mmCIF file of C-alpha atoms in Angstrom:
data_model
loop_
_atom_site.group_PDB
_atom_site.id
_atom_site.type_symbol
_atom_site.label_atom_id
_atom_site.label_comp_id
_atom_site.label_asym_id
_atom_site.label_seq_id
_atom_site.Cartn_x
_atom_site.Cartn_y
_atom_site.Cartn_z
ATOM 1 C CA THR B 25 135.831 -33.918 75.761
ATOM 2 C CA TRP B 26 133.098 -34.300 78.406
ATOM 3 C CA LEU B 27 130.434 -33.734 75.735
ATOM 4 C CA SER B 28 132.154 -35.736 73.014
ATOM 5 C CA ALA B 29 132.361 -38.763 75.307
ATOM 6 C CA LYS B 30 128.565 -38.666 75.583
ATOM 7 C CA GLY B 31 128.013 -38.544 71.822
ATOM 8 C CA VAL B 32 127.429 -34.810 71.505
ATOM 9 C CA GLN B 33 128.700 -33.444 68.181
ATOM 10 C CA THR B 34 131.059 -30.550 68.905
ATOM 11 C CA ALA B 35 132.447 -27.609 66.959
ATOM 12 C CA PHE B 36 134.778 -24.740 67.840
ATOM 13 C CA MET B 37 135.117 -21.758 65.511
ATOM 14 C CA GLY B 38 137.140 -18.630 66.272
ATOM 15 C CA LYS B 39 139.764 -17.691 68.824
ATOM 16 C CA TYR B 40 140.808 -20.599 71.053
ATOM 17 C CA LEU B 41 143.594 -19.643 73.491
ATOM 18 C CA ASN B 42 146.001 -16.697 73.476
ATOM 19 C CA ALA B 43 149.078 -18.812 72.776
ATOM 20 C CA TYR B 44 147.510 -21.432 70.484
ATOM 21 C CA PRO B 45 149.136 -23.248 68.703
ATOM 22 C CA ASP B 46 152.436 -22.506 70.509
ATOM 23 C CA GLY B 47 153.900 -25.669 71.987
ATOM 24 C CA ALA B 48 152.084 -27.977 69.593
ATOM 25 C CA LYS B 49 154.082 -30.281 67.314
ATOM 26 C CA ASN B 50 152.624 -28.469 64.304
ATOM 27 C CA PRO B 51 150.276 -25.486 63.715
ATOM 28 C CA ALA B 52 147.630 -27.853 62.365
ATOM 29 C CA TYR B 53 147.158 -29.442 65.813
ATOM 30 C CA VAL B 54 143.497 -29.981 66.784
ATOM 31 C CA PRO B 55 142.815 -30.532 70.503
ATOM 32 C CA PRO B 56 140.826 -33.649 71.450
ATOM 33 C CA GLY B 57 137.055 -33.581 71.696
ATOM 34 C CA TRP B 58 136.219 -31.444 68.668
ATOM 35 C CA ASP B 59 134.459 -32.847 65.599
ATOM 36 C CA ARG B 60 134.775 -29.531 63.696
ATOM 37 C CA TRP B 61 137.661 -27.105 64.197
ATOM 38 C CA VAL B 62 138.005 -23.706 62.469
ATOM 39 C CA VAL B 63 140.539 -21.655 64.412
ATOM 40 C CA PRO B 64 143.034 -18.883 63.484
ATOM 41 C CA VAL B 65 146.675 -19.803 64.048
ATOM 42 C CA THR B 66 148.298 -16.424 63.251
ATOM 43 C CA GLN B 67 148.543 -13.327 65.409
ATOM 44 C CA PRO B 68 148.111 -10.365 65.134
ATOM 45 C CA GLU B 69 146.408 -11.060 61.801
ATOM 46 C CA MET B 70 143.397 -12.691 63.395
ATOM 47 C CA TYR B 71 142.691 -9.537 65.424
ATOM 48 C CA ARG B 72 143.044 -7.409 62.290
ATOM 49 C CA GLY B 73 140.496 -9.598 60.494
ATOM 50 C CA TYR B 74 142.490 -10.059 57.274
ATOM 51 C CA GLY B 75 145.611 -11.899 56.098
ATOM 52 C CA TYR B 76 145.209 -14.665 58.695
ATOM 53 C CA THR B 77 145.587 -18.442 58.487
ATOM 54 C CA LEU B 78 142.889 -20.838 59.679
ATOM 55 C CA ASN B 79 143.323 -24.384 60.920
ATOM 56 C CA ILE B 80 140.296 -26.094 59.371
ATOM 57 C CA ASP B 81 140.058 -29.609 60.781
ATOM 58 C CA GLY B 82 143.827 -30.053 60.588
ATOM 59 C CA THR B 83 144.386 -28.323 57.263
ATOM 60 C CA LEU B 84 145.858 -24.813 57.070
ATOM 61 C CA LYS B 85 144.278 -22.216 54.782
ATOM 62 C CA THR B 86 145.427 -18.608 54.383
ATOM 63 C CA TYR B 87 142.996 -15.790 53.598
ATOM 64 C CA GLY B 88 143.686 -12.467 51.912
ATOM 65 C CA GLU B 89 142.657 -8.828 52.172
ATOM 66 C CA LYS B 90 139.366 -8.759 50.261
ATOM 67 C CA PRO B 91 135.986 -8.064 51.919
ATOM 68 C CA LYS B 92 135.034 -11.729 51.431
ATOM 69 C CA ASP B 93 138.051 -12.695 53.589
ATOM 70 C CA PHE B 94 136.849 -10.787 56.672
ATOM 71 C CA LEU B 95 137.394 -13.223 59.539
ATOM 72 C CA GLY B 96 134.082 -12.654 61.293
ATOM 73 C CA ASP B 97 132.136 -13.390 58.134
ATOM 74 C CA VAL B 98 134.195 -16.489 57.305
ATOM 75 C CA LEU B 99 133.611 -17.903 60.793
ATOM 76 C CA VAL B 100 129.888 -17.168 60.650
ATOM 77 C CA GLY B 101 129.680 -18.916 57.279
ATOM 78 C CA GLU B 102 131.408 -22.000 58.672
ATOM 79 C CA ALA B 103 129.100 -21.955 61.719
ATOM 80 C CA SER B 104 126.006 -21.790 59.528
ATOM 81 C CA GLN B 105 127.200 -24.770 57.493
ATOM 82 C CA PHE B 106 127.842 -26.769 60.658
ATOM 83 C CA ILE B 107 124.371 -26.001 62.010
ATOM 84 C CA SER B 108 122.729 -27.160 58.787
ATOM 85 C CA SER B 109 124.360 -30.600 58.900
ATOM 86 C CA ALA B 110 124.973 -31.196 62.624
ATOM 87 C CA ARG B 111 123.303 -34.175 64.189
ATOM 88 C CA GLU B 112 121.579 -33.541 67.509
ATOM 89 C CA PRO B 113 122.526 -32.990 70.229
ATOM 90 C CA PHE B 114 125.312 -30.626 69.200
ATOM 91 C CA TYR B 115 127.473 -27.938 70.816
ATOM 92 C CA LEU B 116 128.869 -25.055 68.766
ATOM 93 C CA GLN B 117 131.179 -22.438 70.267
ATOM 94 C CA LEU B 118 131.577 -19.411 67.987
ATOM 95 C CA SER B 119 134.319 -17.173 69.452
ATOM 96 C CA LEU B 120 134.614 -14.016 67.390
ATOM 97 C CA THR B 121 137.539 -11.656 67.950
ATOM 98 C CA ASN B 122 135.357 -8.574 67.404
ATOM 99 C CA PRO B 123 135.605 -5.966 68.858
ATOM 100 C CA HIS B 124 139.133 -6.705 70.098
ATOM 101 C CA LYS B 125 141.816 -4.160 69.223
ATOM 102 C CA PRO B 126 142.471 -3.049 66.455
ATOM 103 C CA PHE B 127 138.658 -3.120 66.204
ATOM 104 C CA PRO B 128 138.174 -4.546 62.678
ATOM 105 C CA VAL B 129 135.008 -3.317 60.997
ATOM 106 C CA ALA B 130 133.226 -5.101 58.169
ATOM 107 C CA SER B 131 133.033 -2.834 55.115
ATOM 108 C CA ARG B 132 129.218 -2.777 55.264
ATOM 109 C CA HIS B 133 129.350 -1.219 58.749
ATOM 110 C CA LEU B 134 131.877 1.567 58.140
ATOM 111 C CA GLU B 135 129.107 4.180 58.061
ATOM 112 C CA SER B 136 127.136 2.791 61.022
ATOM 113 C CA ASN B 137 126.971 4.228 64.563
ATOM 114 C CA LYS B 138 128.745 7.408 63.474
ATOM 115 C CA PHE B 139 127.725 9.245 66.649
ATOM 116 C CA ALA B 140 128.600 6.532 69.173
ATOM 117 C CA ALA B 141 130.756 7.778 72.078
ATOM 118 C CA THR B 142 132.131 6.587 75.392
ATOM 119 C CA PRO B 143 129.223 6.349 77.868
ATOM 120 C CA ARG B 144 129.011 9.431 80.086
ATOM 121 C CA SER B 145 128.402 7.487 83.293
ATOM 122 C CA LYS B 146 128.887 8.936 86.767
ATOM 123 C CA GLY B 147 132.432 7.618 86.707
ATOM 124 C CA PHE B 148 133.315 9.330 83.417
ATOM 125 C CA ASN B 149 136.634 11.175 83.943
ATOM 126 C CA ALA B 150 135.741 11.296 87.642
ATOM 127 C CA THR B 151 137.743 11.317 90.867
ATOM 128 C CA GLY B 152 136.653 9.056 93.703
ATOM 129 C CA GLN B 153 137.318 9.200 97.417
ATOM 130 C CA ASN B 154 140.296 7.377 98.978
ATOM 131 C CA GLU B 155 141.652 6.187 95.634
ATOM 132 C CA PRO B 156 144.485 3.617 95.625
ATOM 133 C CA ALA B 157 147.995 4.906 94.987
ATOM 134 C CA TRP B 158 148.226 3.452 91.474
ATOM 135 C CA ARG B 159 145.536 5.851 90.178
ATOM 136 C CA SER B 160 145.224 8.606 92.800
ATOM 137 C CA GLY B 161 147.746 10.814 91.005
ATOM 138 C CA LEU B 162 146.152 10.571 87.577
ATOM 139 C CA PRO B 163 145.106 13.908 86.074
ATOM 140 C CA SER B 164 141.754 14.436 84.411
ATOM 141 C CA LEU B 165 141.747 13.316 80.802
ATOM 142 C CA SER B 166 142.105 16.217 78.392
ATOM 143 C CA PRO B 167 139.439 17.067 75.777
ATOM 144 C CA ARG B 168 141.825 15.847 73.079
ATOM 145 C CA ARG B 169 142.342 12.515 74.856
ATOM 146 C CA LEU B 170 138.605 12.137 75.416
ATOM 147 C CA ALA B 171 137.977 12.755 71.724
ATOM 148 C CA THR B 172 140.431 9.955 70.896
ATOM 149 C CA LEU B 173 138.690 7.606 73.339
ATOM 150 C CA ASP B 174 135.321 8.470 71.779
ATOM 151 C CA LYS B 175 136.721 7.580 68.364
ATOM 152 C CA ARG B 176 138.033 4.255 69.670
ATOM 153 C CA TRP B 177 134.685 3.517 71.310
ATOM 154 C CA ARG B 178 132.888 4.241 68.052
ATOM 155 C CA GLU B 179 135.198 1.821 66.238
ATOM 156 C CA ARG B 180 134.462 -0.836 68.855
ATOM 157 C CA VAL B 181 130.719 -0.339 68.420
ATOM 158 C CA GLN B 182 131.057 -0.621 64.638
ATOM 159 C CA SER B 183 133.207 -3.732 65.063
ATOM 160 C CA SER B 184 130.586 -5.238 67.374
ATOM 161 C CA GLU B 185 128.028 -5.130 64.566
ATOM 162 C CA THR B 186 129.692 -8.330 63.333
ATOM 163 C CA VAL B 187 128.560 -10.012 66.564
ATOM 164 C CA ALA B 188 124.989 -8.880 65.873
ATOM 165 C CA ASP B 189 125.302 -10.239 62.333
ATOM 166 C CA ALA B 190 126.524 -13.542 63.747
ATOM 167 C CA TYR B 191 123.463 -13.852 65.970
ATOM 168 C CA ASP B 192 121.145 -13.161 63.045
ATOM 169 C CA ALA B 193 122.960 -15.716 60.887
ATOM 170 C CA VAL B 194 122.875 -18.395 63.588
ATOM 171 C CA VAL B 195 119.140 -17.901 64.125
ATOM 172 C CA ALA B 196 118.562 -18.061 60.366
ATOM 173 C CA ALA B 197 120.582 -21.272 60.056
ATOM 174 C CA LEU B 198 118.784 -22.887 63.003
ATOM 175 C CA THR B 199 115.424 -21.887 61.578
ATOM 176 C CA LYS B 200 116.233 -23.267 58.122
ATOM 177 C CA ALA B 201 117.437 -26.538 59.676
ATOM 178 C CA GLY B 202 114.314 -26.826 61.841
ATOM 179 C CA LYS B 203 116.396 -26.757 65.038
ATOM 180 C CA LEU B 204 115.642 -23.319 66.504
ATOM 181 C CA ASP B 205 112.978 -24.432 68.991
ATOM 182 C CA ARG B 206 115.355 -27.074 70.403
ATOM 183 C CA THR B 207 118.483 -24.927 70.679
ATOM 184 C CA LEU B 208 119.727 -22.659 73.463
ATOM 185 C CA ILE B 209 121.715 -19.638 72.271
ATOM 186 C CA VAL B 210 124.125 -18.044 74.759
ATOM 187 C CA ILE B 211 125.777 -14.681 74.095
ATOM 188 C CA GLY B 212 128.601 -13.402 76.276
ATOM 189 C CA SER B 213 132.213 -12.287 76.471
ATOM 190 C CA ASP B 214 135.360 -13.168 78.369
ATOM 191 C CA ASN B 215 135.763 -9.694 79.877
ATOM 192 C CA GLY B 216 134.447 -6.151 79.848
ATOM 193 C CA TYR B 217 136.253 -2.956 78.922
ATOM 194 C CA HIS B 218 136.696 0.477 80.473
ATOM 195 C CA SER B 219 137.160 3.824 78.742
ATOM 196 C CA ALA B 220 137.597 7.178 80.520
ATOM 197 C CA VAL B 221 136.051 6.022 83.809
ATOM 198 C CA ARG B 222 138.015 7.067 86.927
ATOM 199 C CA ARG B 223 140.291 9.119 84.603
ATOM 200 C CA LEU B 224 141.638 5.870 83.131
ATOM 201 C CA PRO B 225 142.400 5.390 79.436
ATOM 202 C CA GLN B 226 140.983 2.334 77.704
ATOM 203 C CA GLY B 227 141.735 -1.127 79.073
ATOM 204 C CA LYS B 228 140.337 -4.198 80.829
ATOM 205 C CA ARG B 229 142.636 -5.143 83.694
ATOM 206 C CA THR B 230 140.945 -3.549 86.704
ATOM 207 C CA PRO B 231 138.705 -5.169 89.335
ATOM 208 C CA TYR B 232 135.886 -2.692 88.691
ATOM 209 C CA LEU B 233 132.486 -3.444 87.210
ATOM 210 C CA GLU B 234 133.247 -2.178 83.691
ATOM 211 C CA ASP B 235 135.904 -4.885 83.293
ATOM 212 C CA THR B 236 134.585 -7.784 85.376
ATOM 213 C CA VAL B 237 130.773 -7.624 85.306
ATOM 214 C CA VAL B 238 129.883 -9.159 81.946
ATOM 215 C CA PRO B 239 126.226 -9.895 81.174
ATOM 216 C CA TYR B 240 125.375 -13.222 79.567
ATOM 217 C CA VAL B 241 122.178 -13.584 77.553
ATOM 218 C CA PHE B 242 120.377 -16.939 77.340
ATOM 219 C CA ILE B 243 117.771 -17.299 74.575
ATOM 220 C CA GLY B 244 115.897 -20.511 73.889
ATOM 221 C CA PRO B 245 113.312 -23.084 74.949
ATOM 222 C CA GLY B 246 112.242 -22.926 78.586
ATOM 223 C CA VAL B 247 113.926 -19.556 79.218
ATOM 224 C CA ALA B 248 111.499 -16.817 80.249
ATOM 225 C CA ALA B 249 111.867 -13.594 78.272
ATOM 226 C CA GLY B 250 113.039 -10.489 80.075
ATOM 227 C CA VAL B 251 114.157 -12.171 83.309
ATOM 228 C CA LYS B 252 117.291 -10.633 84.838
ATOM 229 C CA VAL B 253 119.404 -12.606 87.310
ATOM 230 C CA PRO B 254 121.589 -10.428 89.579
ATOM 231 C CA SER B 255 123.100 -13.375 91.473
ATOM 232 C CA MET B 256 126.862 -13.936 91.663
ATOM 233 C CA THR B 257 127.767 -16.032 88.627
ATOM 234 C CA SER B 258 131.068 -16.587 86.847
ATOM 235 C CA THR B 259 132.613 -17.920 83.654
ATOM 236 C CA ILE B 260 133.610 -21.001 85.680
ATOM 237 C CA ASP B 261 129.884 -21.846 85.668
ATOM 238 C CA LEU B 262 129.667 -22.261 81.895
ATOM 239 C CA GLY B 263 131.193 -25.760 81.754
ATOM 240 C CA PRO B 264 128.885 -27.250 84.412
ATOM 241 C CA THR B 265 125.895 -25.502 82.801
ATOM 242 C CA PHE B 266 126.461 -26.668 79.238
ATOM 243 C CA THR B 267 127.239 -30.244 80.266
ATOM 244 C CA ALA B 268 124.082 -30.394 82.390
ATOM 245 C CA LEU B 269 121.957 -29.105 79.512
ATOM 246 C CA LEU B 270 123.448 -31.679 77.124
ATOM 247 C CA GLY B 271 122.852 -34.745 79.266
ATOM 248 C CA THR B 272 126.064 -35.191 81.214
ATOM 249 C CA GLN B 273 127.898 -33.404 84.024
ATOM 250 C CA ALA B 274 131.225 -31.742 84.676
ATOM 251 C CA PRO B 275 133.697 -33.608 86.907
ATOM 252 C CA GLN B 276 133.625 -32.827 90.619
ATOM 253 C CA TRP B 277 137.072 -31.240 90.397
ATOM 254 C CA THR B 278 135.696 -28.263 88.458
ATOM 255 C CA ASP B 279 135.183 -25.094 90.491
ATOM 256 C CA GLY B 280 131.886 -23.799 89.072
ATOM 257 C CA ARG B 281 128.182 -24.415 89.543
ATOM 258 C CA SER B 282 125.438 -25.173 87.029
ATOM 259 C CA LEU B 283 123.211 -22.224 86.081
ATOM 260 C CA VAL B 284 120.362 -24.502 84.971
ATOM 261 C CA PRO B 285 118.193 -23.653 88.036
ATOM 262 C CA PHE B 286 118.231 -20.006 86.975
ATOM 263 C CA LEU B 287 117.083 -20.899 83.461
ATOM 264 C CA ALA B 288 114.131 -22.872 84.794
ATOM 265 C CA ARG B 289 113.108 -20.731 87.792
ATOM 266 C CA GLY B 290 115.043 -17.478 87.613
ATOM 267 C CA SER B 291 116.576 -18.202 91.016
ATOM 268 C CA ASP B 292 118.336 -20.801 93.137
ATOM 269 C CA GLU B 293 117.728 -20.869 96.882
ATOM 270 C CA ASP B 294 121.049 -22.561 97.628
ATOM 271 C CA TRP B 295 123.409 -20.265 95.764
ATOM 272 C CA ARG B 296 126.808 -18.680 96.366
ATOM 273 C CA THR B 297 127.397 -15.390 98.157
ATOM 274 C CA GLY B 298 130.458 -14.182 96.252
ATOM 275 C CA VAL B 299 132.806 -14.700 93.300
ATOM 276 C CA ILE B 300 136.508 -14.130 92.881
ATOM 277 C CA SER B 301 138.420 -12.382 90.118
ATOM 278 C CA GLU B 302 142.198 -12.517 89.875
ATOM 279 C CA SER B 303 144.814 -10.597 87.927
ATOM 280 C CA LEU B 304 147.758 -12.979 87.904
ATOM 281 C CA ALA B 305 150.113 -11.515 85.300
ATOM 282 C CA GLN B 306 150.937 -8.420 83.277
ATOM 283 C CA ALA B 307 150.974 -8.236 79.480
ATOM 284 C CA ARG B 308 154.261 -7.195 77.894
ATOM 285 C CA PRO B 309 154.888 -4.802 74.999
ATOM 286 C CA GLY B 310 153.883 -6.447 71.740
ATOM 287 C CA ASP B 311 150.998 -8.342 73.353
ATOM 288 C CA PRO B 312 147.615 -7.292 71.907
ATOM 289 C CA ASP B 313 146.416 -6.760 75.487
ATOM 290 C CA TYR B 314 149.348 -4.594 76.586
ATOM 291 C CA GLU B 315 148.397 -1.431 78.477
ATOM 292 C CA THR B 316 150.817 1.336 79.446
ATOM 293 C CA LEU B 317 148.778 2.117 82.568
ATOM 294 C CA LYS B 318 147.839 -0.920 84.579
ATOM 295 C CA PRO B 319 147.042 -1.669 88.205
ATOM 296 C CA PRO B 320 149.205 -3.909 90.358
ATOM 297 C CA ARG B 321 148.174 -7.546 90.309
ATOM 298 C CA PHE B 322 145.145 -8.138 92.510
ATOM 299 C CA THR B 323 142.608 -10.564 93.906
ATOM 300 C CA ALA B 324 139.044 -9.292 94.289
ATOM 301 C CA LEU B 325 135.842 -10.563 95.886
ATOM 302 C CA ARG B 326 132.506 -9.411 94.467
ATOM 303 C CA THR B 327 129.291 -9.974 96.414
ATOM 304 C CA GLU B 328 125.805 -8.621 95.864
ATOM 305 C CA GLN B 329 126.663 -5.646 98.115
ATOM 306 C CA TRP B 330 130.455 -5.352 98.194
ATOM 307 C CA LEU B 331 133.545 -5.220 96.015
ATOM 308 C CA TYR B 332 136.644 -5.964 98.092
ATOM 309 C CA VAL B 333 140.105 -5.778 96.477
ATOM 310 C CA GLU B 334 143.569 -6.754 97.708
ATOM 311 C CA TYR B 335 146.550 -5.685 95.579
ATOM 312 C CA GLU B 336 149.970 -7.335 95.646
ATOM 313 C CA ASP B 337 151.490 -4.087 96.968
ATOM 314 C CA GLY B 338 149.315 -4.298 100.098
ATOM 315 C CA THR B 339 146.736 -1.725 98.988
ATOM 316 C CA LYS B 340 143.099 -2.570 99.688
ATOM 317 C CA GLU B 341 139.777 -1.204 98.433
ATOM 318 C CA LEU B 342 136.150 -1.639 99.480
ATOM 319 C CA TYR B 343 133.112 -0.404 97.574
ATOM 320 C CA ASN B 344 129.509 -0.512 98.778
ATOM 321 C CA ARG B 345 127.632 -1.474 95.631
ATOM 322 C CA ALA B 346 124.284 -0.636 97.254
ATOM 323 C CA THR B 347 125.119 3.024 97.893
ATOM 324 C CA ASP B 348 127.928 3.433 95.342
ATOM 325 C CA PRO B 349 126.965 1.308 92.311
ATOM 326 C CA ASP B 350 129.582 3.042 90.130
ATOM 327 C CA GLU B 351 132.349 1.862 92.494
ATOM 328 C CA LEU B 352 134.002 5.260 92.847
ATOM 329 C CA ASP B 353 134.457 5.837 96.587
ATOM 330 C CA ASN B 354 136.713 3.524 98.564
ATOM 331 C CA ALA B 355 134.869 2.917 101.863
ATOM 332 C CA LEU B 356 137.669 0.938 103.507
ATOM 333 C CA PRO B 357 138.897 3.713 105.887
ATOM 334 C CA THR B 358 135.503 3.934 107.625
ATOM 335 C CA ALA B 359 134.310 0.330 107.199
ATOM 336 C CA ASP B 360 133.413 -2.001 110.060
ATOM 337 C CA PRO B 361 136.578 -4.037 110.793
ATOM 338 C CA GLU B 362 134.474 -7.179 111.259
ATOM 339 C CA LEU B 363 133.012 -6.756 107.791
ATOM 340 C CA VAL B 364 136.484 -6.428 106.292
ATOM 341 C CA LYS B 365 137.622 -9.546 108.163
ATOM 342 C CA SER B 366 134.638 -11.479 106.835
ATOM 343 C CA LEU B 367 135.298 -10.418 103.245
ATOM 344 C CA ASN B 368 139.004 -11.193 103.588
ATOM 345 C CA ARG B 369 138.158 -14.634 104.995
ATOM 346 C CA GLN B 370 136.031 -15.516 101.980
ATOM 347 C CA LEU B 371 138.589 -14.062 99.556
ATOM 348 C CA VAL B 372 141.368 -16.161 101.084
ATOM 349 C CA ALA B 373 139.159 -19.268 100.985
ATOM 350 C CA LEU B 374 138.252 -18.760 97.329
ATOM 351 C CA ARG B 375 141.862 -18.087 96.386
ATOM 352 C CA ALA B 376 142.922 -21.441 97.854
ATOM 353 C CA CYS B 377 139.926 -23.621 96.961
ATOM 354 C CA ALA B 378 139.619 -26.296 94.286
ATOM 355 C CA GLY B 379 136.589 -28.266 93.118
ATOM 356 C CA PRO B 380 134.136 -29.149 95.903
ATOM 357 C CA THR B 381 135.836 -26.834 98.418
ATOM 358 C CA CYS B 382 135.036 -23.896 96.106
ATOM 359 C CA ARG B 383 131.342 -24.675 96.508
ATOM 360 C CA VAL B 384 131.849 -24.218 100.235
ATOM 361 C CA ALA B 385 134.085 -21.147 100.045
ATOM 362 C CA ASP B 386 131.798 -19.323 97.610
ATOM 363 C CA ALA B 387 128.847 -19.671 100.023
ATOM 364 C CA LEU B 388 130.492 -18.281 103.157
ATOM 365 C CA PRO B 389 128.516 -15.532 104.909
ATOM 366 C CA ASN B 390 129.791 -11.999 104.385
#
């Protein structure tokens, strides 16, 4: 709505919100602010990639089980059509469900990445020091279980090929429309995913780097190639960033910061010192995100050097990312009490902040 009010043409294609369109007067409901709307309204069909129903600008259309009905391809086709006719400036959000469970794979990719396997990082099936109670008693994963996790990882990699196809198609559409040199392409995800690290089965609901550190790639005019920004950024920064790039700004009550200075200079001298991640609820059986093994709910602070976690059961963790980048060994028992107090102070401030106060809390020294 912030962009639409400024005359930006907007389009959303793909997954919107977990519960959409629950609570709406009808399944053809289109939220305000969108000029084009192509969104699945049926679960779990949309995750499976076939047999789903789309809300296309307020009209429902059901797709079948043929290769041409594969959801990722249908969404990419709609996105390409929008790009060809969109007036400038425009904003297109293409939210593919790949590689979400059950990891749908386009038929053309069934024979790809046949040797992909769970990354054998330092944390693979490993035991750390001073582990929290919720995972300290876990046994090592058996060879049979690891083989299953490798198979699932391979399916996820094959499913992710649809994302690569989407990028290629978007670039082709922008090029054909003569818009490529004026368009910023951003690739990212809402969360990461762990598999076999710390003896954990697959999932995404931990505070550790595999689940919460998600790289975003910015490609376009004015963005230097190959520059990596390690600063503390967050998904709450996307709204302020996109509005700034498209000639307006997010309201002051938003919590995030604009990333535009990083695109222009690769750095920002007046930047935050930490970001918060929160696990506020647990998925129930039947939910696509349900996990049989899950940590207690938590609030975590991530800084350039530290990961500090407080669980609802009173358990705490501290990882020194400089000396323990894999976040395996809980350093809390031997940590400087003043350091822990400082991290707790910023965590509490970020948990309670809103709008402008977040841009104070996220810059506290730690």
